XYZ file of C-alpha atoms in Angstrom:
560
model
C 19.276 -1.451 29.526
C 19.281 -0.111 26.175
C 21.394 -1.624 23.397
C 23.457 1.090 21.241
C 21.966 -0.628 18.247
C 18.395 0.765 19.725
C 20.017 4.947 19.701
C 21.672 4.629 16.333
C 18.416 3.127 14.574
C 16.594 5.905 16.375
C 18.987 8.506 14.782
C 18.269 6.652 11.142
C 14.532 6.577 11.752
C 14.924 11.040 12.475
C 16.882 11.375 9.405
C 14.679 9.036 7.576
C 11.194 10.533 8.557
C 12.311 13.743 6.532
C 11.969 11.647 3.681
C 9.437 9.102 3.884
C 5.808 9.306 5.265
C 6.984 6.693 7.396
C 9.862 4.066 8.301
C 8.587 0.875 9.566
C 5.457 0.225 7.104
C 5.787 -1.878 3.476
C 4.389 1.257 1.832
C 5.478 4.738 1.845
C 5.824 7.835 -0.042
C 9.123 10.008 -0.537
C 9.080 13.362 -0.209
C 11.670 16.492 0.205
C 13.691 14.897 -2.263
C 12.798 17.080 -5.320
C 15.694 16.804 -8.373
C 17.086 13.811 -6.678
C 14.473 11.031 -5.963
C 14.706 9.838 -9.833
C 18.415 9.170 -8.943
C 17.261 7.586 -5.467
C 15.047 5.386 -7.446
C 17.495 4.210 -10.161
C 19.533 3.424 -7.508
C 17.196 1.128 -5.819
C 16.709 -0.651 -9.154
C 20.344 -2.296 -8.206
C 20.810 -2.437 -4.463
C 20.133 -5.295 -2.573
C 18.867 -3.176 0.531
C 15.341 -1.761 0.394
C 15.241 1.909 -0.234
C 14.914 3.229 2.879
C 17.768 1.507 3.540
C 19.114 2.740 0.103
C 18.704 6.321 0.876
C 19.621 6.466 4.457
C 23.323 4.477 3.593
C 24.274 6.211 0.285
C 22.354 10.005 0.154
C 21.245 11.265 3.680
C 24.593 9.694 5.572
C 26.882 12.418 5.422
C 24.929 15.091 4.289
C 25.088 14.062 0.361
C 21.642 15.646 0.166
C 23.379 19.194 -0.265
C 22.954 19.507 -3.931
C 26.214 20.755 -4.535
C 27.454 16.972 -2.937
C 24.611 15.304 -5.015
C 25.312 16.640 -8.308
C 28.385 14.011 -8.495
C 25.829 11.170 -7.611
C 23.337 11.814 -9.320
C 25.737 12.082 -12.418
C 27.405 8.655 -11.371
C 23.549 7.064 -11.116
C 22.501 8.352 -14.505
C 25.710 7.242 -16.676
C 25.405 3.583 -14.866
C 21.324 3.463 -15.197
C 20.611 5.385 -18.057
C 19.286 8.807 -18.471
C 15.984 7.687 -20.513
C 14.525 5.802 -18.234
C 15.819 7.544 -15.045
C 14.229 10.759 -16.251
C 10.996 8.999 -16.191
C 11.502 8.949 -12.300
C 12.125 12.844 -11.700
C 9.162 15.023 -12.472
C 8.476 18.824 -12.020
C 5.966 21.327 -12.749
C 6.345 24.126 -15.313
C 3.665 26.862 -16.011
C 3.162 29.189 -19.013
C 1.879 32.395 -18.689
C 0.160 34.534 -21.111
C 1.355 32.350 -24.122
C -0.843 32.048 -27.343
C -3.636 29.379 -27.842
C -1.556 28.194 -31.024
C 1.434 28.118 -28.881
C -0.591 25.698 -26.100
C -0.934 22.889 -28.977
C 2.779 22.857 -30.025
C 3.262 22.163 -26.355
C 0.078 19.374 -25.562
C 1.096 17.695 -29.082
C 3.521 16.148 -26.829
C 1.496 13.960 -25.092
C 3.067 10.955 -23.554
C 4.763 11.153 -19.661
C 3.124 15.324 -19.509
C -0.407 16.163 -17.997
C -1.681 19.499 -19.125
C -4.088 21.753 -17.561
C -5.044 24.827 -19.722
C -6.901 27.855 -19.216
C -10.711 27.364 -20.390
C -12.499 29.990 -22.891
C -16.004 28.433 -20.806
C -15.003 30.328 -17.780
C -12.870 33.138 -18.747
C -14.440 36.452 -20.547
C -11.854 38.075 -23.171
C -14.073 41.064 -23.586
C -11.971 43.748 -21.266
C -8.577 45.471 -21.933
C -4.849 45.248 -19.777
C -4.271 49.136 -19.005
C -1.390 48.493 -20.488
C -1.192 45.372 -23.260
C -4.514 46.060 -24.608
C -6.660 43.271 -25.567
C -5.731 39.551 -24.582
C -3.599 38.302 -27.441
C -0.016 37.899 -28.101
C 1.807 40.304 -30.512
C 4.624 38.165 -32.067
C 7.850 39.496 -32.086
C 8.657 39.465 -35.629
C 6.367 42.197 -36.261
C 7.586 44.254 -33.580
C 9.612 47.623 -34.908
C 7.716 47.325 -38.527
C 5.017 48.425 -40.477
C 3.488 45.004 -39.837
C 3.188 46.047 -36.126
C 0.088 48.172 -36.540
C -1.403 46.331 -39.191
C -1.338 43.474 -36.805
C -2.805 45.228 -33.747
C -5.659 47.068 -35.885
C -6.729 43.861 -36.929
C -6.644 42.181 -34.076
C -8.165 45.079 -31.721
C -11.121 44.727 -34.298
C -11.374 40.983 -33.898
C -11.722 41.623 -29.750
C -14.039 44.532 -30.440
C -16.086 42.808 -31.876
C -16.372 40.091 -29.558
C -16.740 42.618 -26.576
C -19.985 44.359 -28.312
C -21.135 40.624 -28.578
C -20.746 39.949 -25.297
C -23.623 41.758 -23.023
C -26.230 41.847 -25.617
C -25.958 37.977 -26.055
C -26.029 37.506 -22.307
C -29.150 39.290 -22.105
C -30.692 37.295 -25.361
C -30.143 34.242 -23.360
C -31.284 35.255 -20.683
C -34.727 36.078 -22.230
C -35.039 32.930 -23.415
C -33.977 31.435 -19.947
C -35.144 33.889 -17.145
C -34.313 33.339 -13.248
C -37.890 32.690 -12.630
C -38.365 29.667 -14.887
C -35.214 28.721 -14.556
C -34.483 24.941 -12.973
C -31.762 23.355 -11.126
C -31.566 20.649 -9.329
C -30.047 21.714 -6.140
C -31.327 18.940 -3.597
C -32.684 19.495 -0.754
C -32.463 23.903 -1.128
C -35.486 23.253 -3.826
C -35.172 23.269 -8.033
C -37.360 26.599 -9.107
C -36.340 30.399 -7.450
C -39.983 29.836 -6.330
C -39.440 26.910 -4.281
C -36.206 28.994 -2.174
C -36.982 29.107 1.342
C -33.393 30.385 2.699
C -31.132 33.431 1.263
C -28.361 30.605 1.292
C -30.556 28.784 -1.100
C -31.388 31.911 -3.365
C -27.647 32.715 -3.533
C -26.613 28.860 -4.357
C -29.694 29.330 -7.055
C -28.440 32.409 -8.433
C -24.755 31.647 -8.385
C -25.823 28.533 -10.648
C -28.259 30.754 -12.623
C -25.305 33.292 -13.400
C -22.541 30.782 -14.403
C -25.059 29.433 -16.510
C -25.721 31.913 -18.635
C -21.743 32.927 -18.629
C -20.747 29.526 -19.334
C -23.108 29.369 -22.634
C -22.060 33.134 -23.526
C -18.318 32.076 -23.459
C -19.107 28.961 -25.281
C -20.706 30.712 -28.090
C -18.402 33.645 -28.567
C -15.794 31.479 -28.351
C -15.380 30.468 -32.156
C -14.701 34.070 -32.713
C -11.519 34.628 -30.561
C -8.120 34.041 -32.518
C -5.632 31.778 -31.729
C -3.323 34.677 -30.447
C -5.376 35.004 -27.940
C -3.161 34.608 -24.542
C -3.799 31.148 -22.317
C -2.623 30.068 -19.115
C -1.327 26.952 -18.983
C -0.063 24.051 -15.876
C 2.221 21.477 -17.296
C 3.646 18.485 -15.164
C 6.110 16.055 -16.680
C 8.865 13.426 -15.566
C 11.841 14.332 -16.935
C 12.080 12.098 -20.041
C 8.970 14.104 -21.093
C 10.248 17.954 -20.537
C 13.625 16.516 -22.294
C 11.351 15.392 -25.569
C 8.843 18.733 -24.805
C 11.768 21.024 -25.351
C 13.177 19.368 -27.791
C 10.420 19.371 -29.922
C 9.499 23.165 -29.200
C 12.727 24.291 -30.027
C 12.577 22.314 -33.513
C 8.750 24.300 -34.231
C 8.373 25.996 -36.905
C 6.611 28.701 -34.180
C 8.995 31.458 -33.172
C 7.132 32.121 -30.209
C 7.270 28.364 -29.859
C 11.215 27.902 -30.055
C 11.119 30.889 -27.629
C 9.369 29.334 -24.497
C 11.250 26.019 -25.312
C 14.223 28.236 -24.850
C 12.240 29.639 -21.364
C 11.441 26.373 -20.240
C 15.069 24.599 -20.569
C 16.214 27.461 -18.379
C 13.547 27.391 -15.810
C 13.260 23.455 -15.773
C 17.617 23.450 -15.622
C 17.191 25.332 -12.086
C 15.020 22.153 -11.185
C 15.554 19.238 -12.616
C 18.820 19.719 -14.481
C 20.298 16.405 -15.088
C 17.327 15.409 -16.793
C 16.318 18.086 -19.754
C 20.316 18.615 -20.133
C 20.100 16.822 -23.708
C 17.296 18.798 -24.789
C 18.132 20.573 -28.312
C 16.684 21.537 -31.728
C 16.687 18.184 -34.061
C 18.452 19.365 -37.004
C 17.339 15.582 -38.395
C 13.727 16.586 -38.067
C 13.686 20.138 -39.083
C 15.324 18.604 -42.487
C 12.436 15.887 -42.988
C 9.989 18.429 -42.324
C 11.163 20.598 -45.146
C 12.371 17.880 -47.301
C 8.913 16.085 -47.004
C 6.978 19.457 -47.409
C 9.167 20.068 -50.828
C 8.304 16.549 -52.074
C 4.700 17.118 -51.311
C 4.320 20.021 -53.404
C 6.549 18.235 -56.152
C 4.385 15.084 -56.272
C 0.726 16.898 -56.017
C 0.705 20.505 -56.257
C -3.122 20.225 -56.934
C -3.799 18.854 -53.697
C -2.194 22.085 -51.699
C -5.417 23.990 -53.111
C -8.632 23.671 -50.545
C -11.419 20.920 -51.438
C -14.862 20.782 -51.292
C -15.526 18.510 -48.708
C -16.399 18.670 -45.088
C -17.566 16.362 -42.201
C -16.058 13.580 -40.540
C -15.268 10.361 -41.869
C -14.317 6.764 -40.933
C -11.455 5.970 -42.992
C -11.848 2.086 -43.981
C -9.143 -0.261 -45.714
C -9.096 0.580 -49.303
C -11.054 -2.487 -50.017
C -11.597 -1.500 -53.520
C -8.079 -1.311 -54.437
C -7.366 -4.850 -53.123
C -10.060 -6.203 -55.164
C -8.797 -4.623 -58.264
C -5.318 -6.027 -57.434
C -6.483 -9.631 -56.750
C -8.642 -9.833 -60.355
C -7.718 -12.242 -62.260
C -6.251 -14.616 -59.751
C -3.765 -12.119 -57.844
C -2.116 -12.625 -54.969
C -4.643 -11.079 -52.152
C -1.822 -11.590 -49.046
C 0.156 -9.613 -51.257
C -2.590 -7.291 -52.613
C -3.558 -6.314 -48.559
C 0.124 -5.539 -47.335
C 0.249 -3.435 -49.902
C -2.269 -1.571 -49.476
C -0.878 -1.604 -46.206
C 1.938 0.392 -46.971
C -0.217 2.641 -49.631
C -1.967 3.806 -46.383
C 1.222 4.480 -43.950
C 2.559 6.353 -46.962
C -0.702 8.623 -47.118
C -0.630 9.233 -43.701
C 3.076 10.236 -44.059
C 2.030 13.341 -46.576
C -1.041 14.019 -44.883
C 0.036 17.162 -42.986
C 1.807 18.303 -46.070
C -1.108 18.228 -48.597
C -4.617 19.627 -48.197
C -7.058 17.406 -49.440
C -9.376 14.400 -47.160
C -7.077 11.031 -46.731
C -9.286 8.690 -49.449
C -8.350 11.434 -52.209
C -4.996 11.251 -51.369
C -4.412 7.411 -50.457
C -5.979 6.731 -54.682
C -3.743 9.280 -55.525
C -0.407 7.791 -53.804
C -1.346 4.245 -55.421
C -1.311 5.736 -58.718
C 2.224 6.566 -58.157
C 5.260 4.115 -59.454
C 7.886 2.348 -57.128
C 10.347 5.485 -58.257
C 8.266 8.338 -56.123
C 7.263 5.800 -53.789
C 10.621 4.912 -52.888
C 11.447 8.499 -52.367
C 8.613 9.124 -50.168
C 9.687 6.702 -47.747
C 13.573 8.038 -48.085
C 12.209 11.365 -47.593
C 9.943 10.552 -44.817
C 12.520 8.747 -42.506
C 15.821 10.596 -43.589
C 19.247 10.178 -42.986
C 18.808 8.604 -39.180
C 22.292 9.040 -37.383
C 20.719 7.628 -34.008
C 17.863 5.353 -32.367
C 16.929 9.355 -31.136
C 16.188 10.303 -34.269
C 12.868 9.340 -34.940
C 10.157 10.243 -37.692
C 7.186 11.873 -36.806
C 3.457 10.202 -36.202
C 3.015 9.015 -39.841
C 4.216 5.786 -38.473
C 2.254 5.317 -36.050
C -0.574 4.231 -38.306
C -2.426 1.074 -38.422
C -4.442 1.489 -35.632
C -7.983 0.438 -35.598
C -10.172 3.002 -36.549
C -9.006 6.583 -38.220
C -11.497 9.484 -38.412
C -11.073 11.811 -41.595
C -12.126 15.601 -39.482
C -13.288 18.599 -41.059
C -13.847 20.679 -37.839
C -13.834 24.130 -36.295
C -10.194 24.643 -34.513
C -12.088 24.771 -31.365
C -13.391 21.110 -31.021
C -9.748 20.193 -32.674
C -8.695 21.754 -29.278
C -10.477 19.969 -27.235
C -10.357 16.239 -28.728
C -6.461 16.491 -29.222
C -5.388 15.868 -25.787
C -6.420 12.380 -25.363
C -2.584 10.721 -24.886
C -3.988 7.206 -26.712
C -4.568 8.389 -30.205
C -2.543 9.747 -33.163
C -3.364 13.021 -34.465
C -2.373 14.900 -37.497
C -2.724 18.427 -38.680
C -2.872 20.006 -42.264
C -2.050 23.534 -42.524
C -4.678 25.868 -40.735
C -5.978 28.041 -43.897
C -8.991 29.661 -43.515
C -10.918 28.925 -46.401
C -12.578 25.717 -45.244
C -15.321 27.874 -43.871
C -16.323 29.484 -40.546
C -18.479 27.518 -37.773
C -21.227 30.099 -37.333
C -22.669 29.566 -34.089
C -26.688 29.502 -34.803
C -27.320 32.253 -31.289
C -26.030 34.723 -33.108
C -28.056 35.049 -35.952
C -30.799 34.855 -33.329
C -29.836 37.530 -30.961
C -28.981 39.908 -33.933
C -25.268 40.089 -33.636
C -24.518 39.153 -37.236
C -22.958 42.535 -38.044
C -20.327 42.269 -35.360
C -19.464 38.537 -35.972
C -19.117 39.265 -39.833
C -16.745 42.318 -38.666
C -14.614 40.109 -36.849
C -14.907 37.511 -39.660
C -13.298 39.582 -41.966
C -10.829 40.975 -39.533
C -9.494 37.858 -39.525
C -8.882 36.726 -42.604
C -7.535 40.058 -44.199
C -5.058 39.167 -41.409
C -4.095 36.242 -42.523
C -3.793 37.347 -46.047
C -1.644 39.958 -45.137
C 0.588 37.712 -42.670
C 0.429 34.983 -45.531
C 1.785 37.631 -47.728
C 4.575 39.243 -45.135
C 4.874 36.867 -42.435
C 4.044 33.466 -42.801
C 5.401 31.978 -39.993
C 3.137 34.086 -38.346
C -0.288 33.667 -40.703
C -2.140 31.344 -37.937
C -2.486 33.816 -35.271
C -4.651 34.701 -37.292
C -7.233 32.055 -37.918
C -10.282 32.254 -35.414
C -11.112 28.910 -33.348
C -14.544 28.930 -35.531
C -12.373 28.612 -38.601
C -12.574 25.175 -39.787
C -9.928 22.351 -40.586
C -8.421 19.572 -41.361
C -7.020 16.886 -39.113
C -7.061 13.655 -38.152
C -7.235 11.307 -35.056
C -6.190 7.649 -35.252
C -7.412 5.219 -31.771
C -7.782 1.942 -30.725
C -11.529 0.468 -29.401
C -10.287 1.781 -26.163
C -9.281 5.229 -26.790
C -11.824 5.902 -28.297
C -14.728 4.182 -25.872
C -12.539 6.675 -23.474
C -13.012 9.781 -26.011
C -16.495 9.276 -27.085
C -18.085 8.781 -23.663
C -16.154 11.588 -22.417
C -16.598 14.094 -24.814
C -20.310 13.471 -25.120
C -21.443 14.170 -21.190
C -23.813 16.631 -21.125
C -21.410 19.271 -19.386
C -19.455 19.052 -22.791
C -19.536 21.778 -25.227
C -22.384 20.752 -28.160
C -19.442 21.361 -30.748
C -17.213 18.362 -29.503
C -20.074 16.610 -28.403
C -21.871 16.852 -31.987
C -18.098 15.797 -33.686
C -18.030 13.033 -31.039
C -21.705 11.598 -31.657
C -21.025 11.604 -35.279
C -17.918 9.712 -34.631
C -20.086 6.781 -33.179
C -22.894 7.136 -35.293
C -19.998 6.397 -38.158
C -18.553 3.340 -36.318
C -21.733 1.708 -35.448
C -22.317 1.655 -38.998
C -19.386 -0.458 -39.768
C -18.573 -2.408 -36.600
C -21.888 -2.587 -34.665
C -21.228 -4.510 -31.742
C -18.306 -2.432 -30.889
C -19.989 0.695 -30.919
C -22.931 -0.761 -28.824
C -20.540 -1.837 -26.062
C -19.325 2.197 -26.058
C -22.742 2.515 -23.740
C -22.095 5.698 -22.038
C -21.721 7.918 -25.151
C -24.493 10.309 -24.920
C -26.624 10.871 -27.715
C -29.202 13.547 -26.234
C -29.406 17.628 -27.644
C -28.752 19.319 -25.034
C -28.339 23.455 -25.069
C -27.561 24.371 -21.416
C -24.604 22.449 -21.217
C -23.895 23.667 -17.844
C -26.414 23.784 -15.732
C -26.642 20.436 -14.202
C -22.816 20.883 -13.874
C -23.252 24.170 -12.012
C -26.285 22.773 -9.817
C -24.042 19.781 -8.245
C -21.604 22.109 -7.498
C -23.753 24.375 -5.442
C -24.585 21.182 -3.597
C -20.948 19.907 -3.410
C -20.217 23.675 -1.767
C -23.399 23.336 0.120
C -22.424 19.897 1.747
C -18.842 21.489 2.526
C -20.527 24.109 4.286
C -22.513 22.115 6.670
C -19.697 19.807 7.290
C -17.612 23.165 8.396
């Protein structure tokens, strides 16, 4: 006969399996619980039953599930647990459509508990108009109903002309140089030369491959001349904590458009997970250090907000020099390295508010006396009326090795999403020069790429002049800049080896090879360990790429 015991568990186990992948086994996955599992899981942090168990006697009994029920709980969990950690429990995903390329790295500066996916400029061709929009770039809004309006859009429409006459002739430059018939691709057992193709499914695989290609390197070359208005797609997932610190931070830019999708996003992201992005606001506190610190900057070295000469990347050592010269004479050398210590977090405190290389402006700051010193370290941390009111990534140095970049925007794009290292911006001007890439010289398309050259920056001058806020939609992803990227051994083993596959673009790759070239210089053995970084020129950065994914497809197919 069957116990009673035996019905009811089978009546748990059916409510259960809506849940969890399963309800007997030591491992399982929840599921169907979307906006609530982070309060689930807080809960389990403190019950003594297991959280099957958990969820079957305090959510799903009853019908608590019904989120007008589970509101109530899921307040009750998150004031007796602790929103900050709960909301590392809850995640969601959030896209952004049609949203400026400056706009995507306000949002992937935020980099910890969020994984980005962003449209690519390898794959996507800017070089046709929206019946309606025009050209592919965002029109801010502060220039909308002005005489700024038109200047704007002439520019701009320039800019993308110019990069649409590009376009075919530079395909068909390439593909002089690389024609199907000598082409090569190693495509297994379909054959590696349009010669060798036995099949039509072969010569389609080869072609497909042969196409992309030639796209691929098209798109990577015209890509230095597309402005960072241009419009991106972009996938964002986050746990809750993060989209709480993401909005925050958006709505404290000093972007419009910027503040504007932050705005978007808490609304959107409140429909999901609304308990945990509640608390997102503006920081008043860091809005106020950011002036404050840009004010003190210009007091303390108005010199150094005019462009230098120099370019490249650099490894940024201790100041070794200026230890020495301390310790002459007997002096204390403890003493003489923690300050120098300091002398270097306090550089890399004014380093987005000065334009000049980090050695030039680390002598500079220990030249100053304890007065302006003091008040750069006031200024820096402010008036702190919480723990949540936090400076920004100036303090986050000391790690092991920082690089010193003068790069186009474009390989800034790509290295700044690695979530282990510290990066820091000086303002995008462009007068640091322009990334030329070398193909177009050598297809004859100098005219156009000077017309789009000067396109942009008469755009920026005028925005400079009338907009400011608005000046960097400006600046082209060619244009170059200033920045810098602080990692650990790790990191950057992670970064280098990465960013220097074959697949890669040869801009990153060449900024990435000269990063390791520059370490093994000073710390040998630990760039020799880094053994995957990839040294080799390589100028078809795709194909290879392309090929294994005509055999990937291939394989598919036969397994179908």
């Amino acid at each position: 006969m069957e116990h009673p015991n035996d019905e009811t568990r089978r009546q748990e186990e059916a409510l259960l399996a809506r849940y969890v992948t399963n309800t007997d086994k030591p491992v399982f996955a929840i599921k169907n619980l979307h906006g609530i599992v982070g309060a689930v899981m807080a809960r389990y942090s403190r019950a003594e039953t297991g959280l099957r168990e958990t969820l079957l006697r305090e959510f799903v009994k009853e019908d608590k599930l019904q989120m007008r029920k589970a509101d109530k709980l899921i307040e009750r969990v998150l004031i007796a647990y602790g929103d900050d950690s709960v909301g590392e429990l809850e995640g969601a995903h959030l896209s952004f459509e049609g949203i400026s390329m400056l706009a995507t790295k306000v949002i992937e500066h935020r980099r910890i508990g969020g994984s980005p996916i962003e449209q690519s400029t390898r794959y996507v061709r800017y070089d046709h108009k929206d019946p309606e929009q025009g050209y592919l770039y965002v029109t801010p809004e502060a220039t909308l109903n002005t005489p700024h309006h038109a200047v704007y859009r002439r520019h701009m429409d320039i800019i993308f002309d110019a990069y649409t006459a590009m376009w075919q002739p530079l395909y068909e430059a390439l593909q002089e140089k690389k024609p199907l018939e000598s082409a090569e691709y190693d495509l297994g057992e379909m054959g590696a030369r349009w010669s060798e193709l036995q099949s039509d499914k072969a010569r389609r695989a080869f072609k497909r491959t042969y196409n992309n290609d030639l796209k691929t390197k098209v798109c990577d070359v015209l890509r230095p001349f597309l402005p960072l208005a241009t419009r991106a797609n972009m996938g964002l997932f986050g746990n809750g904590r993060f989209f709480q610190h993401l909005i925050s931070k958006m709505l404290t830019a000093n972007l419009p458009e910027a503040v504007q999708l932050g705005e978007a996003a808490f609304a959107e992201l409140s429909q999901v997970i609304p308990h945990y992005v509640k608390r997102a606001k503006a920081s008043d506190y860091a809005i106020r250090n950011r002036d404050a610190m840009a004010d003190l900057a210009g007091d303390l070295f108005a010199d150094l907000q005019r462009t230098p000469s120099d370019s490249g990347i650099r490894l940024v050592e201790v100041d070794f020099a200026w230890i020495h010269e301390q310790t002459q004479g007997g002096g204390d050398l403890r003493g003489a390295w923690r300050q120098a210590a300091d002398l270097s977090m306090l550089t890399a405190m004014l380093f987005p508010y000065v334009r000049c290389d980090f050695e030039t402006l680390r002598r500079r700051v220990a030249g100053l006396t304890p007065d302006p010193l003091k008040r750069i370290w006031d200024t820096y941390y402010g008036n702190r009326g919480t723990r949540r009111d936090r400076p920004e990534r100036g303090i986050e140095h000391g790690q092991n090795h920082l690089f010193d970049c003068v790069t186009e925007w474009a390989v800034y794009k790509d290295l700044m999403r690695h979530r282990m290292g510290t990066i820091q911006v000086q303002p995008l001007v462009p007068d640091l020069g322009f990334e030329m890439p070398l193909e177009i010289e050598a297809a004859g398309l100098g005219e156009h790429a000077a017309r789009a050259l000067e396109a942009s920056e008469a755009l920026y001058a005028y925005l400079d002049q009338h907009l400011p806020r608005e000046r960097e939609y400006a600046f082209l992803q060619g244009h170059k800049m200033r920045w810098s990227v602080e990692m650990n051994d790790r990191a950057l083993m992670h970064m280098l080896e990465l960013r220097t596959t074959p697949q890669g673009h040869p801009n990153y790759r060449a900024a990435c090879q000269t990063m390791h070239r520059l370490l093994g210089e000073v710390y040998p053995e630990r760039a020799q360990r880094m053994a995957f970084v990839n040294h080799e020129d390589v100028f078809w950065s795709r194909s290879d790429s392309e090929a294994r994914q005509r055999v990937k497809e291939s394989s598919m197919d036969g397994e179908g």
